[in-house]
Tab-separated table of C-alpha atoms and ligand atoms in Angstrom:
chain	number	residue	atom	x	y	z
A	2	UNK	CA	130.129	48.461	256.511
A	3	UNK	CA	129.920	51.613	258.589
A	4	UNK	CA	130.501	49.632	261.743
A	5	UNK	CA	133.524	47.936	260.222
A	6	UNK	CA	134.971	51.295	259.202
A	7	UNK	CA	134.464	52.555	262.708
A	8	UNK	CA	136.192	49.492	264.160
A	9	UNK	CA	139.173	49.878	261.830
A	10	UNK	CA	139.525	53.554	262.758
A	11	UNK	CA	139.594	52.589	266.397
A	12	UNK	CA	142.266	49.975	265.759
A	13	UNK	CA	144.324	52.550	263.833
A	14	UNK	CA	143.959	55.075	266.637
A	15	UNK	CA	145.064	52.558	269.270
A	16	UNK	CA	148.010	51.504	267.119
A	17	UNK	CA	149.070	55.153	266.861
A	18	UNK	CA	148.713	55.717	270.589
A	19	UNK	CA	150.364	52.476	271.671
A	20	UNK	CA	153.968	53.731	271.647
A	21	UNK	CA	152.916	56.640	273.864
A	22	UNK	CA	150.941	54.398	276.203
A	23	UNK	CA	153.785	51.907	276.540
A	24	UNK	CA	156.431	54.575	276.942
A	25	UNK	CA	154.483	56.827	279.293
A	26	UNK	CA	157.018	58.821	281.276
A	27	UNK	CA	157.605	57.708	284.814
A	28	UNK	CA	160.194	58.945	287.266
A	29	UNK	CA	161.829	56.995	290.062
A	30	UNK	CA	162.322	59.342	293.019
A	31	UNK	CA	164.950	57.984	295.415
A	32	UNK	CA	165.139	58.815	299.111
A	33	UNK	CA	168.246	58.333	301.234
A	34	UNK	CA	168.723	59.013	304.929
A	35	UNK	CA	172.266	58.475	306.208
A	36	UNK	CA	175.699	57.509	304.905
A	37	UNK	CA	178.657	55.822	306.623
A	38	UNK	CA	181.618	53.579	305.768
A	39	UNK	CA	179.661	50.665	307.281
A	40	UNK	CA	175.912	50.043	307.334
A	41	UNK	CA	175.454	50.592	311.079
A	42	UNK	CA	171.654	50.486	310.840
A	43	UNK	CA	168.995	49.770	308.241
A	44	UNK	CA	168.675	53.396	307.094
A	45	UNK	CA	172.420	53.878	306.575
A	46	UNK	CA	173.739	53.362	303.058
A	47	UNK	CA	177.448	52.569	302.836
A	48	UNK	CA	179.376	55.413	301.187
A	49	UNK	CA	180.865	52.968	298.668
A	50	UNK	CA	177.399	51.649	297.800
A	51	UNK	CA	176.111	55.194	297.251
A	52	UNK	CA	179.029	55.999	294.950
A	53	UNK	CA	178.469	52.748	293.060
A	54	UNK	CA	174.808	53.669	292.579
A	55	UNK	CA	175.723	57.080	291.168
A	56	UNK	CA	178.173	55.315	288.874
A	57	UNK	CA	175.385	52.958	287.779
A	58	UNK	CA	173.179	55.984	287.009
A	59	UNK	CA	175.878	57.584	284.866
A	60	UNK	CA	177.023	54.405	283.132
A	61	UNK	CA	173.431	53.494	282.255
A	62	UNK	CA	172.841	56.856	280.571
A	63	UNK	CA	170.394	57.964	283.271
A	64	UNK	CA	170.377	61.501	284.578
A	65	UNK	CA	169.447	63.052	287.878
A	66	UNK	CA	167.172	66.069	287.476
A	67	UNK	CA	165.787	68.372	290.180
A	68	UNK	CA	162.729	66.919	291.913
A	69	UNK	CA	160.922	70.170	291.167
A	70	UNK	CA	161.438	69.616	287.447
A	71	UNK	CA	159.688	66.252	287.780
A	72	UNK	CA	156.822	67.919	289.672
A	73	UNK	CA	156.433	70.705	287.147
A	74	UNK	CA	156.237	68.188	284.316
A	75	UNK	CA	153.764	65.952	286.163
A	76	UNK	CA	151.589	69.007	286.813
A	77	UNK	CA	151.731	70.046	283.147
A	78	UNK	CA	153.644	73.253	283.953
A	79	UNK	CA	156.907	72.335	282.247
A	80	UNK	CA	158.084	70.596	279.084
A	81	UNK	CA	159.030	66.947	279.138
A	82	UNK	CA	162.338	66.306	280.948
A	83	UNK	CA	165.168	64.599	279.081
A	84	UNK	CA	164.842	60.838	278.696
A	85	UNK	CA	165.933	58.431	281.453
A	86	UNK	CA	165.465	61.002	284.206
A	87	UNK	CA	165.138	60.388	287.921
A	88	UNK	CA	165.307	62.498	291.079
A	89	UNK	CA	167.176	62.089	294.364
A	90	UNK	CA	166.110	63.241	297.809
A	91	UNK	CA	167.402	62.778	301.359
A	92	UNK	CA	165.272	63.017	304.492
A	93	UNK	CA	165.918	64.039	308.102
A	94	UNK	CA	168.987	66.334	307.855
A	95	UNK	CA	171.532	63.813	309.167
A	96	UNK	CA	175.086	65.154	309.572
A	97	UNK	CA	176.346	62.596	307.024
A	98	UNK	CA	174.345	64.360	304.315
A	99	UNK	CA	176.738	67.271	304.765
A	100	UNK	CA	179.843	65.240	305.540
A	101	UNK	CA	179.484	62.379	303.037
A	102	UNK	CA	176.780	63.075	300.482
A	103	UNK	CA	177.630	66.704	299.786
A	104	UNK	CA	181.219	66.237	298.499
A	105	UNK	CA	180.125	63.295	296.351
A	106	UNK	CA	177.191	65.036	294.672
A	107	UNK	CA	179.232	68.216	294.322
A	108	UNK	CA	181.845	66.331	292.287
A	109	UNK	CA	179.099	65.029	290.025
A	110	UNK	CA	176.970	68.219	290.015
A	111	UNK	CA	173.810	66.378	291.015
A	112	UNK	CA	170.685	68.253	292.148
A	113	UNK	CA	169.325	66.956	295.473
A	114	UNK	CA	166.171	67.805	297.417
A	115	UNK	CA	166.431	67.640	301.209
A	116	UNK	CA	163.439	67.215	303.495
A	117	UNK	CA	164.284	68.675	306.889
A	118	UNK	CA	162.512	68.794	310.243
A	119	UNK	CA	163.841	72.019	311.769
A	120	UNK	CA	163.600	70.993	315.447
A	121	UNK	CA	166.677	68.766	314.979
A	122	UNK	CA	168.871	71.300	313.152
A	123	UNK	CA	171.677	72.782	315.300
A	124	UNK	CA	170.095	70.830	318.141
A	125	UNK	CA	170.268	67.041	317.854
A	126	UNK	CA	173.812	65.641	317.875
A	127	UNK	CA	173.187	63.550	314.744
A	128	UNK	CA	171.799	66.437	312.681
A	129	UNK	CA	173.288	69.164	310.507
A	130	UNK	CA	173.595	72.754	311.674
A	131	UNK	CA	171.873	75.764	310.108
A	132	UNK	CA	175.276	76.930	308.847
A	133	UNK	CA	175.818	73.602	307.082
A	134	UNK	CA	172.360	73.744	305.518
A	135	UNK	CA	173.070	77.292	304.342
A	136	UNK	CA	176.271	76.026	302.733
A	137	UNK	CA	174.338	73.294	300.920
A	138	UNK	CA	171.808	75.889	299.767
A	139	UNK	CA	174.606	78.144	298.494
A	140	UNK	CA	176.122	75.303	296.463
A	141	UNK	CA	173.118	75.677	294.155
A	142	UNK	CA	172.641	71.902	294.176
A	143	UNK	CA	170.314	71.523	297.161
A	144	UNK	CA	166.639	72.436	297.359
A	145	UNK	CA	165.755	72.394	301.079
A	146	UNK	CA	162.144	71.529	301.857
A	147	UNK	CA	159.907	70.483	304.759
A	148	UNK	CA	159.573	67.209	306.674
A	149	UNK	CA	157.260	68.790	309.342
A	150	UNK	CA	158.646	70.514	312.438
A	151	UNK	CA	159.577	67.559	314.649
A	152	UNK	CA	158.774	64.444	312.598
A	153	UNK	CA	155.669	63.178	314.431
A	154	UNK	CA	153.925	59.923	313.660
A	155	UNK	CA	150.611	61.549	312.713
A	156	UNK	CA	148.605	58.342	312.736
A	157	UNK	CA	149.722	57.512	316.284
A	158	UNK	CA	149.078	61.105	317.429
A	159	UNK	CA	145.564	60.931	316.043
A	160	UNK	CA	144.820	57.862	318.155
A	161	UNK	CA	146.105	59.578	321.289
A	162	UNK	CA	144.824	63.156	320.963
A	163	UNK	CA	141.386	64.765	320.914
A	164	UNK	CA	140.194	65.841	317.452
A	165	UNK	CA	140.923	69.495	318.250
A	166	UNK	CA	144.356	68.830	319.715
A	167	UNK	CA	145.241	66.637	316.746
A	168	UNK	CA	144.170	69.253	314.184
A	169	UNK	CA	146.184	71.846	316.087
A	170	UNK	CA	149.280	69.617	316.156
A	171	UNK	CA	149.061	68.885	312.424
A	172	UNK	CA	148.681	72.535	311.455
A	173	UNK	CA	151.467	73.612	313.793
A	174	UNK	CA	153.850	70.960	312.404
A	175	UNK	CA	153.118	71.863	308.798
A	176	UNK	CA	153.070	75.653	309.173
A	177	UNK	CA	155.969	76.069	311.640
A	178	UNK	CA	158.316	73.932	309.557
A	179	UNK	CA	157.704	76.035	306.449
A	180	UNK	CA	158.035	79.278	308.365
A	181	UNK	CA	161.286	78.350	310.135
A	182	UNK	CA	162.950	76.966	307.009
A	183	UNK	CA	161.963	80.045	305.043
A	184	UNK	CA	163.178	82.382	307.765
A	185	UNK	CA	166.487	80.518	308.278
A	186	UNK	CA	167.311	79.826	304.636
A	187	UNK	CA	165.421	82.560	302.810
A	188	UNK	CA	163.994	80.320	300.112
A	189	UNK	CA	160.426	79.317	299.323
A	190	UNK	CA	159.254	76.085	300.951
A	191	UNK	CA	156.252	74.399	299.367
A	192	UNK	CA	157.180	70.694	299.229
A	193	UNK	CA	156.617	68.212	302.027
A	194	UNK	CA	157.777	64.691	302.836
A	195	UNK	CA	155.365	62.860	305.149
A	196	UNK	CA	157.171	61.632	308.293
A	197	UNK	CA	157.501	57.808	308.110
A	198	UNK	CA	155.707	58.058	304.755
A	199	UNK	CA	152.379	58.100	306.627
A	200	UNK	CA	149.518	60.191	305.320
A	201	UNK	CA	145.777	60.175	304.694
A	202	UNK	CA	143.199	62.369	302.974
A	203	UNK	CA	142.681	64.523	306.079
A	204	UNK	CA	146.421	65.223	306.354
A	205	UNK	CA	146.538	66.046	302.654
A	206	UNK	CA	143.915	68.749	303.070
A	207	UNK	CA	145.797	70.223	306.056
A	208	UNK	CA	148.988	70.276	303.960
A	209	UNK	CA	147.277	71.974	301.024
A	210	UNK	CA	145.775	74.581	303.378
A	211	UNK	CA	149.237	75.164	304.879
A	212	UNK	CA	150.545	76.085	301.416
A	213	UNK	CA	152.230	72.897	300.230
A	214	UNK	CA	151.836	72.134	296.522
A	215	UNK	CA	153.183	68.578	296.616
A	216	UNK	CA	153.991	65.930	299.199
A	217	UNK	CA	155.943	62.678	299.142
A	218	UNK	CA	155.517	59.316	300.728
A	219	UNK	CA	157.450	56.016	300.597
A	220	UNK	CA	156.152	53.620	297.998
A	221	UNK	CA	157.801	51.151	295.673
A	222	UNK	CA	156.781	52.655	292.334
A	223	UNK	CA	157.795	55.545	290.080
A	224	UNK	CA	155.903	58.855	289.957
A	225	UNK	CA	153.629	59.385	286.976
A	226	UNK	CA	151.176	61.921	285.614
A	227	UNK	CA	147.809	61.375	287.231
A	228	UNK	CA	149.328	60.530	290.640
A	229	UNK	CA	147.927	62.366	293.655
A	230	UNK	CA	150.316	65.356	294.007
A	231	UNK	CA	150.012	65.193	297.806
A	232	UNK	CA	151.124	61.541	297.982
A	233	UNK	CA	153.834	61.042	295.372
A	234	UNK	CA	155.837	57.823	295.660
A	235	UNK	CA	159.533	57.604	296.501
A	236	UNK	CA	161.816	54.569	296.658
A	237	UNK	CA	163.371	54.115	300.076
A	238	UNK	CA	167.028	53.303	299.406
A	239	UNK	CA	168.610	51.283	302.199
A	240	UNK	CA	171.836	49.335	302.186
A	241	UNK	CA	169.776	46.240	301.358
A	242	UNK	CA	169.122	47.642	297.856
A	243	UNK	CA	171.863	45.847	295.900
A	244	UNK	CA	173.116	46.639	292.395
A	245	UNK	CA	170.542	44.368	290.764
A	246	UNK	CA	167.619	45.897	292.660
A	247	UNK	CA	168.970	49.382	291.948
A	248	UNK	CA	169.240	48.587	288.226
A	249	UNK	CA	165.596	47.469	288.232
A	250	UNK	CA	164.554	50.810	289.758
A	251	UNK	CA	166.609	52.719	287.176
A	252	UNK	CA	165.049	50.790	284.294
A	253	UNK	CA	161.667	52.231	285.237
A	254	UNK	CA	162.984	55.602	284.047
A	255	UNK	CA	163.046	54.127	280.533
A	256	UNK	CA	159.261	54.283	280.606
A	257	UNK	CA	158.610	50.571	280.830
A	258	UNK	CA	155.812	49.397	283.080
A	259	UNK	CA	156.702	47.752	286.331
A	260	UNK	CA	156.236	43.985	286.344
A	261	UNK	CA	152.791	42.975	287.430
A	262	UNK	CA	151.251	46.381	286.798
B	26	LIG	ZN1	162.029	61.122	308.126
């Protein structure tokens, strides 16, 4: 009798928890790189496709929230974001982020997080200038964060360098990027996107020691509570992501579990 009572209580408890388990919050975090009228390479999203995706977000009742708001919720520091929320980021500081993305997101008032490697800024012909980044910052829509100093492939560097030289390179890349961005743009920098989405436990501990509180990789799943804060997943959006694939990513913001998980 006692055992039966116990079993029934457990069933009741699970039944009560089920809606929360099924609808656990999860947040797709999108990452873009470049925009152009035509998809000139795999990382370039056609301007029309980008606008159609933003339209899909709005028409589906989804909303773009600041990436930091997602992080604060995942870390238990902030209340639950509104339903159907996702975040958008863009890596590498390509000139088309200023030229193409900026006017579009400004019209729609969308918060965007940029991950920048400072060595390219006002230097490489394809990259933005510091003045352009400052303008994005001043729009109030862009949070400008670190993508290391010159975008190394850490795993390749580790194979080629001595242990000491490698540790020195990693620390320099992580620390100098933060310092230069903070000095140039006058805002705190504590988020990191791993170059090429490559990371490991050793890199994570270097990043934490360098003062980063969260870091992002490239992985085809939404971010959830319980994820490693130094390796949070982001969806790489290329021009190959069509409307159907994009809709499937958006649906994850409803809280449903990904197929096969
Ligand atoms: Zn990158």
